[in-house]
XYZ file of C-alpha atoms in Angstrom:
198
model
C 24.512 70.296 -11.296
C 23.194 69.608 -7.845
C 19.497 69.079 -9.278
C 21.132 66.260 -12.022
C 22.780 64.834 -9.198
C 19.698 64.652 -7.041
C 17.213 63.569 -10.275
C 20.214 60.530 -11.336
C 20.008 59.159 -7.844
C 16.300 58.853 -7.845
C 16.381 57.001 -10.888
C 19.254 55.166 -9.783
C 17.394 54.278 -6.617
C 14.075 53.808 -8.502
C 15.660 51.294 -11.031
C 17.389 48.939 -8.032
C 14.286 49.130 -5.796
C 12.281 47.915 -8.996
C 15.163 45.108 -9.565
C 14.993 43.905 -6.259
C 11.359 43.467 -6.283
C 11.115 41.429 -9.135
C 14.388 39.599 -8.180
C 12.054 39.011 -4.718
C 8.599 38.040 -6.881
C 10.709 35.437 -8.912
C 12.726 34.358 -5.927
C 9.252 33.397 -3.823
C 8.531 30.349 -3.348
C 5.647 28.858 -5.079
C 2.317 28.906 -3.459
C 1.770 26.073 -1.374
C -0.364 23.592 -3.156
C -0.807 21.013 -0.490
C -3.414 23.346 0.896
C -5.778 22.872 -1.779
C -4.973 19.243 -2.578
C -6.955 16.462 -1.434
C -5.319 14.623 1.310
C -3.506 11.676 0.960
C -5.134 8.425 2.217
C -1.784 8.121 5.125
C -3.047 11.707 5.681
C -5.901 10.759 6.694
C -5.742 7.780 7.977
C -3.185 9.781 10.810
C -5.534 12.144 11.600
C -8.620 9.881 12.154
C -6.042 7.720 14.740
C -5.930 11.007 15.881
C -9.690 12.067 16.102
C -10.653 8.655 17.448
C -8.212 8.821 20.276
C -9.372 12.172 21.633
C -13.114 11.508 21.055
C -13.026 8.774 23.253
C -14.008 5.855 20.996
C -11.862 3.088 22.764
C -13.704 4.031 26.053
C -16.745 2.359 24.942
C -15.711 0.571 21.880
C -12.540 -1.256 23.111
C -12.552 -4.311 25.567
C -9.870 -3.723 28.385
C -8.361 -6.230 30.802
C -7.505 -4.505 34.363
C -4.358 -3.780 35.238
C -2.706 -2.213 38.443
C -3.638 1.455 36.926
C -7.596 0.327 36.077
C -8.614 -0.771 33.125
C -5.683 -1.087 29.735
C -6.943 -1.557 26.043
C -6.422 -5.092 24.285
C -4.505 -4.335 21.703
C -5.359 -7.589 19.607
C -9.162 -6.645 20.351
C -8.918 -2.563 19.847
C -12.323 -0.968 18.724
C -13.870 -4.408 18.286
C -16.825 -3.792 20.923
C -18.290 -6.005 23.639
C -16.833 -9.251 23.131
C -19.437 -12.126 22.073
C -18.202 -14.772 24.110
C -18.222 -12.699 27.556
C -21.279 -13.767 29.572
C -23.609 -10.818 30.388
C -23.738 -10.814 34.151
C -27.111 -10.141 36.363
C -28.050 -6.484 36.446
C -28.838 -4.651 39.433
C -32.415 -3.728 38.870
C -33.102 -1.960 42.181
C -30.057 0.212 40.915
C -31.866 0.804 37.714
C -35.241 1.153 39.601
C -33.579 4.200 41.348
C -32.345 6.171 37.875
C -28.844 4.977 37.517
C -27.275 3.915 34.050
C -24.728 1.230 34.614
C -21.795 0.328 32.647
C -20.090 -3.116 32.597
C -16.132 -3.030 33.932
C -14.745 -1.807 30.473
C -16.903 0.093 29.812
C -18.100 -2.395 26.502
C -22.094 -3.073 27.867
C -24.408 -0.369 29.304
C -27.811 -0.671 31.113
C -30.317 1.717 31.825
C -34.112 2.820 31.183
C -33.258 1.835 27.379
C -32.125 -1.962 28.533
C -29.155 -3.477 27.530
C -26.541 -2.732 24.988
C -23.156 -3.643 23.757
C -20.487 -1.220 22.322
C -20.201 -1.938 17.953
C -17.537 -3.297 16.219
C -16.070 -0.824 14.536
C -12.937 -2.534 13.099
C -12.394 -3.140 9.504
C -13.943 -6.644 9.607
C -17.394 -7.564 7.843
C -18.951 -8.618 11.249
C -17.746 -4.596 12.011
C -17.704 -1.776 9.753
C -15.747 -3.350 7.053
C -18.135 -3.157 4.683
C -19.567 -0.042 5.261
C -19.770 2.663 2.739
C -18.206 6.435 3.520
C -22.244 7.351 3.322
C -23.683 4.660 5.890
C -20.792 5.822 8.663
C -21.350 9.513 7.849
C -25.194 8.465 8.581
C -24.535 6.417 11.955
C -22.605 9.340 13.368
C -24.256 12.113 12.616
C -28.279 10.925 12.495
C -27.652 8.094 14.568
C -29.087 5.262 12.783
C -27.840 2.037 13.298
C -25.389 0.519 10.101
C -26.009 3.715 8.938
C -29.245 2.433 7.025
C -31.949 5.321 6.200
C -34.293 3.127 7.824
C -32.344 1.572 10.025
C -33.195 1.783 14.060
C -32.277 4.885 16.237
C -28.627 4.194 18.043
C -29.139 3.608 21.705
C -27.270 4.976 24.493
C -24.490 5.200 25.797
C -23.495 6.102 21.918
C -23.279 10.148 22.019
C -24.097 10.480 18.308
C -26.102 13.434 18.659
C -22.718 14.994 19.725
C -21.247 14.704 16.356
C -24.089 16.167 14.068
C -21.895 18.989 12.806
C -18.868 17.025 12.413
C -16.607 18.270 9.698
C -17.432 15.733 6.776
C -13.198 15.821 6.324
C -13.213 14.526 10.155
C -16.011 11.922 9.790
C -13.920 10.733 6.301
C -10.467 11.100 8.410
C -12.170 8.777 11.058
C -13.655 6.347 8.629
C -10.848 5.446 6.652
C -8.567 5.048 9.810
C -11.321 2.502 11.324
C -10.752 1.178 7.409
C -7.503 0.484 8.075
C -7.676 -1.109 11.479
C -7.203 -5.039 11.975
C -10.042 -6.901 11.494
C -11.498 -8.196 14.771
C -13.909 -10.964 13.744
C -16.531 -9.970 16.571
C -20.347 -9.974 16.254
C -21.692 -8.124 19.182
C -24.736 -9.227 20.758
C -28.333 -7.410 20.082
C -29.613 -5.090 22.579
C -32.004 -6.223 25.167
C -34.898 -4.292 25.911
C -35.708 -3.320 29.114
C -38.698 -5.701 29.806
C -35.968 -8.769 29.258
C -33.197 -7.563 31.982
């Protein structure tokens, strides 16, 4: 009687544990799908703001008016590059002459052994990247050409292209469509100077 006893509770125990597993399996939530799924273009567009706030692309590529903490971003001008109308002042060549690089007070114009040159445009207007393809920024950032053409000349410093050669091509997309959906800044930078002209 004992061994019945012992063999009907095993069973018994067998049968519930066997329940409550596929009571758990049918219970689970489904697999997370949003994993696998392309991001949406809000998606995105957050995490380029995001990206181009930590990589430091308003240093260069915003104008900034001083304020009584240093210099403060424009907002009406944000990642529009050296403003056009500003006159470029004298350079100190005996600075230059000596090794240093020099940057203008916002940091929108540098000047050193490569000459002259003016942070891009990189807001969604034609006269910035508003025309651009996906392919021609991917190419800018990560082989350095200027517009991104295959033949198009090397980017000069201070641009630190060469650090972003291994971007993640879903970081250089999440960046591209954020710049995308900036204002457009109607701003055609100036061409860089060569050395012999400063």
């Amino acid at each position: 009687k004992k061994k019945n006893i012992m063999k009907n509770t095993i069973i018994a125990l067998s049968i519930l544990a066997a329940l409550a597993f596929t009571q758990c399996t049918n219970n689970a939530p489904a697999a997370d799908t949003d994993a696998t799924a392309a991001p949406t273009e809000e998606t995105l567009t957050q995490r380029g703001e995001y990206l181009v706030g930590i990589l430091g692309c308003h240093d260069c590529h915003s104008p900034k008016k001083m304020g009584p903490q240093g210099p403060e971003l424009i907002p009406e001008l944000m990642l529009s590059g050296y403003p056009a109308d500003r006159p470029f002042g004298k350079v100190n060549k005996e600075a230059l002459a000596e090794g240093w690089a020099l940057f203008n007070g916002d940091l929108t114009a540098g000047v050193g052994p490569w000459g002259a040159t003016f942070a891009a445009n990189i807001t969604s207007d034609a006269s910035g990247i508003g025309e651009w393809s996906l392919e021609q920024f991917t190419r800018a950032l990560t082989q350095g050409k200027a517009k991104g053409m295959e033949d198009g000349r090397p980017l000069l410093p201070p641009m630190p292209w060469f650090n972003y050669t291994n971007m993640k091509p879903e970081d250089i997309e999440a960046i591209y469509t954020y710049l995308q959906s900036t204002k457009p800044v109607r701003n055609v930078v100036p061409a860089p100077i060569g050395p012999e002209a400063l």
